Amino acid sequence: MDELINDGARLIRESHAILVFTGAGMSTESGIPDFRSPGGLWDRYDPSDFYYQKIISDEKSREKYWIMSREAYGVMKDAEPNRGHLAIKRLEDKGKLLAIVTQNIDGLHHKAGNSSEKIVEIHGTSRTVSCLSCGKKYDRGDIESRLESGVKVPYCDDCEGILKPDTISFGQAMPQDKMAESIRFAAGCDLCMVLGSSLVVYPAASVPVHASDSGAPLMIINRDETPLDGRAQLVIHDAIGKTLDRMMGLI
Ligand SMILES: [Zn+2]
């Protein structure tokens, strides 16, 4: 293991434009369970109930959606960044961070202090809610207060349009601009660090693929194997926080 840590530290030392790609495993050490894991959210709720088309077409589906969404948001709202997030903040402080592309919707990279312009949330964010008709944005906390006060399905103050958290739902297209931005970062990085992503969700996983195709070395830190392990210069199957801590200690 020491050798792997040394190899990782060397890759970071030699790099000046690192693209960090993060998935659910990044936030489990902050107490946010992987919703796709056994016993997770998608074990208890049927994802097919929450297809975008259903949410926008049916009031009952929206009511169910908000029950599920509140449970998810409940575990995210008070979560704090962990050692892994803080290590990525240190990469930015050292001028080595090109960008963070994250599959996570928990906002923990923002909370860790990374600059907003360096963070691309390709699956959106749970921290804001938008009106699907007029685009008006709401703070998630304000909408939570309404739900707590007994409102089952909130609507827009201005136009009575449907409100939805700014996360990408099943059946909803990925935002083209965020994907394009991510691919640009992938093309311009000189190291791609994949942290806590199983790399099975597309098109998100195409971002590290593109970085590798563009010639950047890949470093993968994830509990389990990933389909890209064979292409990576360095693979560590271990916890992210302690692994990055040790690596950063050698930078
Ligand atoms: Zn509206």
PDB file of C-alpha atoms and ligand atoms in Angstrom:
ATOM      1  CA  MET A   1       0.000   0.000   0.000  1.00  0.00           C
ATOM      2  CA  ASP A   2       2.820   2.453   0.827  1.00  0.00           C
ATOM      3  CA  GLU A   3       4.099   2.072  -2.701  1.00  0.00           C
ATOM      4  CA  LEU A   4       0.672   2.900  -4.142  1.00  0.00           C
ATOM      5  CA  ILE A   5       0.451   5.994  -1.941  1.00  0.00           C
ATOM      6  CA  ASN A   6       3.911   7.067  -3.143  1.00  0.00           C
ATOM      7  CA  ASP A   7       2.895   6.518  -6.767  1.00  0.00           C
ATOM      8  CA  GLY A   8      -0.235   8.616  -6.235  1.00  0.00           C
ATOM      9  CA  ALA A   9       1.728  11.412  -4.589  1.00  0.00           C
ATOM     10  CA  ARG A  10       4.184  11.400  -7.488  1.00  0.00           C
ATOM     11  CA  LEU A  11       1.347  11.652 -10.051  1.00  0.00           C
ATOM     12  CA  ILE A  12      -0.083  14.633  -8.144  1.00  0.00           C
ATOM     13  CA  ARG A  13       3.339  16.312  -7.809  1.00  0.00           C
ATOM     14  CA  GLU A  14       3.913  16.012 -11.569  1.00  0.00           C
ATOM     15  CA  SER A  15       0.494  17.463 -12.423  1.00  0.00           C
ATOM     16  CA  HIS A  16      -0.676  21.047 -12.731  1.00  0.00           C
ATOM     17  CA  ALA A  17      -4.214  20.700 -14.086  1.00  0.00           C
ATOM     18  CA  ILE A  18      -5.946  17.909 -12.227  1.00  0.00           C
ATOM     19  CA  LEU A  19      -9.486  16.910 -13.033  1.00  0.00           C
ATOM     20  CA  VAL A  20     -11.172  15.313 -10.031  1.00  0.00           C
ATOM     21  CA  PHE A  21     -14.203  13.168 -10.835  1.00  0.00           C
ATOM     22  CA  THR A  22     -16.288  12.178  -7.821  1.00  0.00           C
ATOM     23  CA  GLY A  23     -19.187   9.806  -7.175  1.00  0.00           C
ATOM     24  CA  ALA A  24     -21.268   8.550  -4.283  1.00  0.00           C
ATOM     25  CA  GLY A  25     -18.300   6.860  -2.549  1.00  0.00           C
ATOM     26  CA  MET A  26     -16.817  10.322  -2.002  1.00  0.00           C
ATOM     27  CA  SER A  27     -19.627  11.243   0.380  1.00  0.00           C
ATOM     28  CA  THR A  28     -20.220   8.002   2.261  1.00  0.00           C
ATOM     29  CA  GLU A  29     -17.537   9.069   4.763  1.00  0.00           C
ATOM     30  CA  SER A  30     -19.697  12.140   5.390  1.00  0.00           C
ATOM     31  CA  GLY A  31     -22.542   9.861   6.394  1.00  0.00           C
ATOM     32  CA  ILE A  32     -24.448  10.048   3.108  1.00  0.00           C
ATOM     33  CA  PRO A  33     -25.246   6.504   2.002  1.00  0.00           C
ATOM     34  CA  ASP A  34     -24.975   5.480  -1.625  1.00  0.00           C
ATOM     35  CA  PHE A  35     -28.610   5.569  -2.714  1.00  0.00           C
ATOM     36  CA  ARG A  36     -27.943   2.776  -5.185  1.00  0.00           C
ATOM     37  CA  SER A  37     -26.468   0.382  -2.610  1.00  0.00           C
ATOM     38  CA  PRO A  38     -28.451  -2.455  -0.952  1.00  0.00           C
ATOM     39  CA  GLY A  39     -30.817  -0.965   1.632  1.00  0.00           C
ATOM     40  CA  GLY A  40     -30.347   2.444  -0.024  1.00  0.00           C
ATOM     41  CA  LEU A  41     -33.025   4.790  -1.244  1.00  0.00           C
ATOM     42  CA  TRP A  42     -33.501   2.954  -4.537  1.00  0.00           C
ATOM     43  CA  ASP A  43     -33.985  -0.321  -2.691  1.00  0.00           C
ATOM     44  CA  ARG A  44     -36.958   1.122  -0.839  1.00  0.00           C
ATOM     45  CA  TYR A  45     -38.451   3.345  -3.515  1.00  0.00           C
ATOM     46  CA  ASP A  46     -39.157   2.236  -7.048  1.00  0.00           C
ATOM     47  CA  PRO A  47     -37.156   4.498  -9.380  1.00  0.00           C
ATOM     48  CA  SER A  48     -39.767   4.014 -12.091  1.00  0.00           C
ATOM     49  CA  ASP A  49     -42.184   6.006  -9.905  1.00  0.00           C
ATOM     50  CA  PHE A  50     -39.940   9.016 -10.301  1.00  0.00           C
ATOM     51  CA  TYR A  51     -39.416   9.329 -14.015  1.00  0.00           C
ATOM     52  CA  TYR A  52     -39.385  12.937 -15.083  1.00  0.00           C
ATOM     53  CA  GLN A  53     -42.420  12.453 -17.319  1.00  0.00           C
ATOM     54  CA  LYS A  54     -44.436  11.133 -14.377  1.00  0.00           C
ATOM     55  CA  ILE A  55     -43.382  13.950 -12.090  1.00  0.00           C
ATOM     56  CA  ILE A  56     -44.447  16.611 -14.550  1.00  0.00           C
ATOM     57  CA  SER A  57     -47.679  14.955 -15.612  1.00  0.00           C
ATOM     58  CA  ASP A  58     -49.255  13.739 -12.388  1.00  0.00           C
ATOM     59  CA  GLU A  59     -49.951  15.385  -9.019  1.00  0.00           C
ATOM     60  CA  LYS A  60     -49.918  12.048  -7.130  1.00  0.00           C
ATOM     61  CA  SER A  61     -46.474  11.258  -8.533  1.00  0.00           C
ATOM     62  CA  ARG A  62     -45.252  14.670  -7.425  1.00  0.00           C
ATOM     63  CA  GLU A  63     -46.508  14.019  -3.919  1.00  0.00           C
ATOM     64  CA  LYS A  64     -44.597  10.713  -3.804  1.00  0.00           C
ATOM     65  CA  TYR A  65     -41.588  12.402  -5.326  1.00  0.00           C
ATOM     66  CA  TRP A  66     -41.432  15.012  -2.587  1.00  0.00           C
ATOM     67  CA  ILE A  67     -41.660  12.323   0.133  1.00  0.00           C
ATOM     68  CA  MET A  68     -38.670  10.511  -1.391  1.00  0.00           C
ATOM     69  CA  SER A  69     -36.808  13.744  -2.078  1.00  0.00           C
ATOM     70  CA  ARG A  70     -37.245  14.957   1.495  1.00  0.00           C
ATOM     71  CA  GLU A  71     -35.770  11.716   2.814  1.00  0.00           C
ATOM     72  CA  ALA A  72     -32.772  12.086   0.511  1.00  0.00           C
ATOM     73  CA  TYR A  73     -32.302  15.752   1.342  1.00  0.00           C
ATOM     74  CA  GLY A  74     -32.685  15.017   5.057  1.00  0.00           C
ATOM     75  CA  VAL A  75     -29.455  12.999   5.112  1.00  0.00           C
ATOM     76  CA  MET A  76     -27.609  15.523   2.941  1.00  0.00           C
ATOM     77  CA  LYS A  77     -28.492  18.878   4.413  1.00  0.00           C
ATOM     78  CA  ASP A  78     -26.420  18.686   7.592  1.00  0.00           C
ATOM     79  CA  ALA A  79     -23.603  16.540   6.208  1.00  0.00           C
ATOM     80  CA  GLU A  80     -20.113  17.972   6.497  1.00  0.00           C
ATOM     81  CA  PRO A  81     -17.199  17.566   4.077  1.00  0.00           C
ATOM     82  CA  ASN A  82     -14.847  14.745   5.025  1.00  0.00           C
ATOM     83  CA  ARG A  83     -11.066  14.373   4.805  1.00  0.00           C
ATOM     84  CA  GLY A  84     -11.368  13.484   1.129  1.00  0.00           C
ATOM     85  CA  HIS A  85     -13.229  16.692   0.266  1.00  0.00           C
ATOM     86  CA  LEU A  86     -10.703  18.693   2.271  1.00  0.00           C
ATOM     87  CA  ALA A  87      -7.807  17.046   0.423  1.00  0.00           C
ATOM     88  CA  ILE A  88      -9.358  18.214  -2.867  1.00  0.00           C
ATOM     89  CA  LYS A  89      -9.628  21.718  -1.412  1.00  0.00           C
ATOM     90  CA  ARG A  90      -5.881  21.508  -0.712  1.00  0.00           C
ATOM     91  CA  LEU A  91      -5.298  20.637  -4.385  1.00  0.00           C
ATOM     92  CA  GLU A  92      -6.991  23.899  -5.315  1.00  0.00           C
ATOM     93  CA  ASP A  93      -4.997  25.836  -2.704  1.00  0.00           C
ATOM     94  CA  LYS A  94      -1.818  24.471  -4.272  1.00  0.00           C
ATOM     95  CA  GLY A  95      -2.915  25.640  -7.715  1.00  0.00           C
ATOM     96  CA  LYS A  96      -3.147  22.116  -9.055  1.00  0.00           C
ATOM     97  CA  LEU A  97      -6.888  21.780  -9.511  1.00  0.00           C
ATOM     98  CA  LEU A  98      -8.366  22.281 -12.969  1.00  0.00           C
ATOM     99  CA  ALA A  99     -11.901  21.297 -11.985  1.00  0.00           C
ATOM    100  CA  ILE A 100     -14.135  18.936 -10.051  1.00  0.00           C
ATOM    101  CA  VAL A 101     -16.783  17.085 -12.017  1.00  0.00           C
ATOM    102  CA  THR A 102     -19.141  15.457  -9.553  1.00  0.00           C
ATOM    103  CA  GLN A 103     -22.025  13.026  -9.834  1.00  0.00           C
ATOM    104  CA  ASN A 104     -23.040  14.020  -6.311  1.00  0.00           C
ATOM    105  CA  ILE A 105     -25.916  16.385  -5.587  1.00  0.00           C
ATOM    106  CA  ASP A 106     -24.984  17.046  -1.942  1.00  0.00           C
ATOM    107  CA  GLY A 107     -23.009  20.268  -2.383  1.00  0.00           C
ATOM    108  CA  LEU A 108     -20.137  19.051  -0.201  1.00  0.00           C
ATOM    109  CA  HIS A 109     -17.407  20.287  -2.564  1.00  0.00           C
ATOM    110  CA  HIS A 110     -18.864  23.774  -2.150  1.00  0.00           C
ATOM    111  CA  LYS A 111     -19.011  23.322   1.616  1.00  0.00           C
ATOM    112  CA  ALA A 112     -15.367  22.206   1.603  1.00  0.00           C
ATOM    113  CA  GLY A 113     -14.448  25.599   0.180  1.00  0.00           C
ATOM    114  CA  ASN A 114     -13.637  24.823  -3.438  1.00  0.00           C
ATOM    115  CA  SER A 115     -14.466  27.676  -5.837  1.00  0.00           C
ATOM    116  CA  SER A 116     -17.879  27.415  -7.450  1.00  0.00           C
ATOM    117  CA  GLU A 117     -16.452  28.009 -10.908  1.00  0.00           C
ATOM    118  CA  LYS A 118     -14.319  24.896 -10.541  1.00  0.00           C
ATOM    119  CA  ILE A 119     -17.232  22.618  -9.640  1.00  0.00           C
ATOM    120  CA  VAL A 120     -19.454  21.018 -12.281  1.00  0.00           C
ATOM    121  CA  GLU A 121     -22.418  19.175 -10.776  1.00  0.00           C
ATOM    122  CA  ILE A 122     -23.395  17.033 -13.746  1.00  0.00           C
ATOM    123  CA  HIS A 123     -26.364  15.486 -11.966  1.00  0.00           C
ATOM    124  CA  GLY A 124     -27.473  18.819 -10.562  1.00  0.00           C
ATOM    125  CA  THR A 125     -27.805  19.956  -6.971  1.00  0.00           C
ATOM    126  CA  SER A 126     -30.238  19.304  -4.149  1.00  0.00           C
ATOM    127  CA  ARG A 127     -29.559  22.753  -2.671  1.00  0.00           C
ATOM    128  CA  THR A 128     -31.911  24.644  -4.965  1.00  0.00           C
ATOM    129  CA  VAL A 129     -35.361  24.153  -6.451  1.00  0.00           C
ATOM    130  CA  SER A 130     -36.625  25.639  -9.716  1.00  0.00           C
ATOM    131  CA  CYS A 131     -39.961  26.383 -11.319  1.00  0.00           C
ATOM    132  CA  LEU A 132     -40.232  24.292 -14.463  1.00  0.00           C
ATOM    133  CA  SER A 133     -42.413  26.979 -16.101  1.00  0.00           C
ATOM    134  CA  CYS A 134     -40.782  30.342 -15.392  1.00  0.00           C
ATOM    135  CA  GLY A 135     -37.391  29.223 -14.093  1.00  0.00           C
ATOM    136  CA  LYS A 136     -37.652  31.053 -10.765  1.00  0.00           C
ATOM    137  CA  LYS A 137     -35.106  29.628  -8.310  1.00  0.00           C
ATOM    138  CA  TYR A 138     -35.828  28.823  -4.680  1.00  0.00           C
ATOM    139  CA  ASP A 139     -33.553  27.929  -1.816  1.00  0.00           C
ATOM    140  CA  ARG A 140     -34.162  24.313  -0.847  1.00  0.00           C
ATOM    141  CA  GLY A 141     -34.529  25.315   2.805  1.00  0.00           C
ATOM    142  CA  ASP A 142     -37.494  27.566   1.960  1.00  0.00           C
ATOM    143  CA  ILE A 143     -39.256  24.747   0.156  1.00  0.00           C
ATOM    144  CA  GLU A 144     -38.479  22.371   3.039  1.00  0.00           C
ATOM    145  CA  SER A 145     -40.217  24.780   5.434  1.00  0.00           C
ATOM    146  CA  ARG A 146     -43.324  24.697   3.265  1.00  0.00           C
ATOM    147  CA  LEU A 147     -43.300  20.907   3.198  1.00  0.00           C
ATOM    148  CA  GLU A 148     -42.777  20.803   6.958  1.00  0.00           C
ATOM    149  CA  SER A 149     -45.772  23.066   7.431  1.00  0.00           C
ATOM    150  CA  GLY A 150     -47.940  20.485   5.690  1.00  0.00           C
ATOM    151  CA  VAL A 151     -47.819  21.457   2.007  1.00  0.00           C
ATOM    152  CA  LYS A 152     -47.692  18.181   0.097  1.00  0.00           C
ATOM    153  CA  VAL A 153     -46.787  19.538  -3.342  1.00  0.00           C
ATOM    154  CA  PRO A 154     -45.301  23.041  -3.537  1.00  0.00           C
ATOM    155  CA  TYR A 155     -45.926  25.305  -6.532  1.00  0.00           C
ATOM    156  CA  CYS A 156     -44.322  28.485  -7.873  1.00  0.00           C
ATOM    157  CA  ASP A 157     -45.282  31.739  -6.119  1.00  0.00           C
ATOM    158  CA  ASP A 158     -45.119  33.700  -9.362  1.00  0.00           C
ATOM    159  CA  CYS A 159     -46.781  31.453 -11.915  1.00  0.00           C
ATOM    160  CA  GLU A 160     -48.068  28.389 -10.026  1.00  0.00           C
ATOM    161  CA  GLY A 161     -45.772  26.232 -12.156  1.00  0.00           C
ATOM    162  CA  ILE A 162     -44.382  22.860 -11.028  1.00  0.00           C
ATOM    163  CA  LEU A 163     -41.404  23.087  -8.678  1.00  0.00           C
ATOM    164  CA  LYS A 164     -38.603  20.537  -8.784  1.00  0.00           C
ATOM    165  CA  PRO A 165     -35.213  20.275  -7.089  1.00  0.00           C
ATOM    166  CA  ASP A 166     -32.378  21.080  -9.511  1.00  0.00           C
ATOM    167  CA  THR A 167     -31.301  17.460  -9.719  1.00  0.00           C
ATOM    168  CA  ILE A 168     -31.382  15.336 -12.839  1.00  0.00           C
ATOM    169  CA  SER A 169     -34.225  12.833 -12.580  1.00  0.00           C
ATOM    170  CA  PHE A 170     -34.534   9.483 -14.278  1.00  0.00           C
ATOM    171  CA  GLY A 171     -35.665  10.033 -17.826  1.00  0.00           C
ATOM    172  CA  GLN A 172     -34.473  13.629 -17.796  1.00  0.00           C
ATOM    173  CA  ALA A 173     -31.769  14.665 -20.264  1.00  0.00           C
ATOM    174  CA  MET A 174     -28.342  15.574 -18.916  1.00  0.00           C
ATOM    175  CA  PRO A 175     -27.678  19.299 -19.215  1.00  0.00           C
ATOM    176  CA  GLN A 176     -25.757  19.673 -22.477  1.00  0.00           C
ATOM    177  CA  ASP A 177     -23.736  22.649 -21.282  1.00  0.00           C
ATOM    178  CA  LYS A 178     -22.459  20.851 -18.176  1.00  0.00           C
ATOM    179  CA  MET A 179     -21.502  17.748 -20.132  1.00  0.00           C
ATOM    180  CA  ALA A 180     -19.728  19.875 -22.746  1.00  0.00           C
ATOM    181  CA  GLU A 181     -17.876  21.776 -20.020  1.00  0.00           C
ATOM    182  CA  SER A 182     -16.866  18.487 -18.354  1.00  0.00           C
ATOM    183  CA  ILE A 183     -15.566  17.056 -21.609  1.00  0.00           C
ATOM    184  CA  ARG A 184     -13.544  20.247 -22.185  1.00  0.00           C
ATOM    185  CA  PHE A 185     -11.980  19.862 -18.739  1.00  0.00           C
ATOM    186  CA  ALA A 186     -11.287  16.198 -19.501  1.00  0.00           C
ATOM    187  CA  ALA A 187      -9.503  17.179 -22.708  1.00  0.00           C
ATOM    188  CA  GLY A 188      -7.400  19.788 -20.901  1.00  0.00           C
ATOM    189  CA  CYS A 189      -6.347  17.954 -17.737  1.00  0.00           C
ATOM    190  CA  ASP A 190      -2.964  16.352 -17.115  1.00  0.00           C
ATOM    191  CA  LEU A 191      -4.244  13.918 -14.477  1.00  0.00           C
ATOM    192  CA  CYS A 192      -7.733  12.571 -13.850  1.00  0.00           C
ATOM    193  CA  MET A 193      -8.479  11.372 -10.323  1.00  0.00           C
ATOM    194  CA  VAL A 194     -11.616   9.260 -10.037  1.00  0.00           C
ATOM    195  CA  LEU A 195     -12.812   9.179  -6.441  1.00  0.00           C
ATOM    196  CA  GLY A 196     -15.653   7.007  -5.211  1.00  0.00           C
ATOM    197  CA  SER A 197     -17.368   6.371  -8.520  1.00  0.00           C
ATOM    198  CA  SER A 198     -18.172   2.907  -9.783  1.00  0.00           C
ATOM    199  CA  LEU A 199     -18.042   4.398 -13.312  1.00  0.00           C
ATOM    200  CA  VAL A 200     -21.121   2.577 -14.500  1.00  0.00           C
ATOM    201  CA  VAL A 201     -23.483   5.542 -14.908  1.00  0.00           C
ATOM    202  CA  TYR A 202     -23.312   7.095 -18.377  1.00  0.00           C
ATOM    203  CA  PRO A 203     -22.848   9.629 -19.824  1.00  0.00           C
ATOM    204  CA  ALA A 204     -21.131  10.789 -16.609  1.00  0.00           C
ATOM    205  CA  ALA A 205     -18.509   8.040 -16.791  1.00  0.00           C
ATOM    206  CA  SER A 206     -17.545   9.179 -20.280  1.00  0.00           C
ATOM    207  CA  VAL A 207     -15.726  12.123 -18.643  1.00  0.00           C
ATOM    208  CA  PRO A 208     -12.781  10.076 -17.250  1.00  0.00           C
ATOM    209  CA  VAL A 209     -12.834   7.961 -20.417  1.00  0.00           C
ATOM    210  CA  HIS A 210     -12.335  11.153 -22.402  1.00  0.00           C
ATOM    211  CA  ALA A 211      -9.512  12.279 -20.100  1.00  0.00           C
ATOM    212  CA  SER A 212      -7.767   8.963 -20.604  1.00  0.00           C
ATOM    213  CA  ASP A 213      -8.333   9.085 -24.384  1.00  0.00           C
ATOM    214  CA  SER A 214      -6.779  12.560 -24.356  1.00  0.00           C
ATOM    215  CA  GLY A 215      -3.609  11.184 -22.794  1.00  0.00           C
ATOM    216  CA  ALA A 216      -4.068  12.046 -19.106  1.00  0.00           C
ATOM    217  CA  PRO A 217      -3.119   9.363 -16.602  1.00  0.00           C
ATOM    218  CA  LEU A 218      -6.023   7.986 -14.585  1.00  0.00           C
ATOM    219  CA  MET A 219      -5.895   7.458 -10.832  1.00  0.00           C
ATOM    220  CA  ILE A 220      -8.858   5.548  -9.428  1.00  0.00           C
ATOM    221  CA  ILE A 221      -9.610   5.345  -5.706  1.00  0.00           C
ATOM    222  CA  ASN A 222     -12.757   3.339  -5.070  1.00  0.00           C
ATOM    223  CA  ARG A 223     -13.834   0.570  -2.709  1.00  0.00           C
ATOM    224  CA  ASP A 224     -14.778  -1.752  -5.548  1.00  0.00           C
ATOM    225  CA  GLU A 225     -13.425  -2.513  -8.974  1.00  0.00           C
ATOM    226  CA  THR A 226     -14.521  -0.313 -11.862  1.00  0.00           C
ATOM    227  CA  PRO A 227     -14.733  -0.978 -15.605  1.00  0.00           C
ATOM    228  CA  LEU A 228     -11.873   1.505 -16.125  1.00  0.00           C
ATOM    229  CA  ASP A 229      -9.406  -0.102 -13.699  1.00  0.00           C
ATOM    230  CA  GLY A 230      -7.578  -1.739 -16.607  1.00  0.00           C
ATOM    231  CA  ARG A 231      -6.918   1.663 -18.212  1.00  0.00           C
ATOM    232  CA  ALA A 232      -5.727   3.345 -15.029  1.00  0.00           C
ATOM    233  CA  GLN A 233      -2.106   4.121 -14.134  1.00  0.00           C
ATOM    234  CA  LEU A 234      -2.977   3.680 -10.469  1.00  0.00           C
ATOM    235  CA  VAL A 235      -5.871   1.881  -8.783  1.00  0.00           C
ATOM    236  CA  ILE A 236      -6.432   1.805  -5.025  1.00  0.00           C
ATOM    237  CA  HIS A 237      -9.356  -0.124  -3.584  1.00  0.00           C
ATOM    238  CA  ASP A 238      -9.607   1.569  -0.214  1.00  0.00           C
ATOM    239  CA  ALA A 239     -11.300   4.396   1.684  1.00  0.00           C
ATOM    240  CA  ILE A 240     -10.839   7.779   0.012  1.00  0.00           C
ATOM    241  CA  GLY A 241     -10.313  10.021   3.048  1.00  0.00           C
ATOM    242  CA  LYS A 242      -7.348   8.274   4.617  1.00  0.00           C
ATOM    243  CA  THR A 243      -5.813   7.434   1.226  1.00  0.00           C
ATOM    244  CA  LEU A 244      -5.874  11.046   0.007  1.00  0.00           C
ATOM    245  CA  ASP A 245      -4.710  12.302   3.395  1.00  0.00           C
ATOM    246  CA  ARG A 246      -1.627  10.156   3.183  1.00  0.00           C
ATOM    247  CA  MET A 247      -0.971  11.146  -0.431  1.00  0.00           C
ATOM    248  CA  MET A 248      -1.345  14.852   0.280  1.00  0.00           C
ATOM    249  CA  GLY A 249       1.048  14.448   3.205  1.00  0.00           C
ATOM    250  CA  LEU A 250       3.739  13.663   0.644  1.00  0.00           C
ATOM    251  CA  ILE A 251       3.020  16.597  -1.701  1.00  0.00           C
TER     252      ILE A 251
HETATM  253 ZN    ZN B   1     -42.866  29.936 -11.950  1.00  0.00          ZN
END
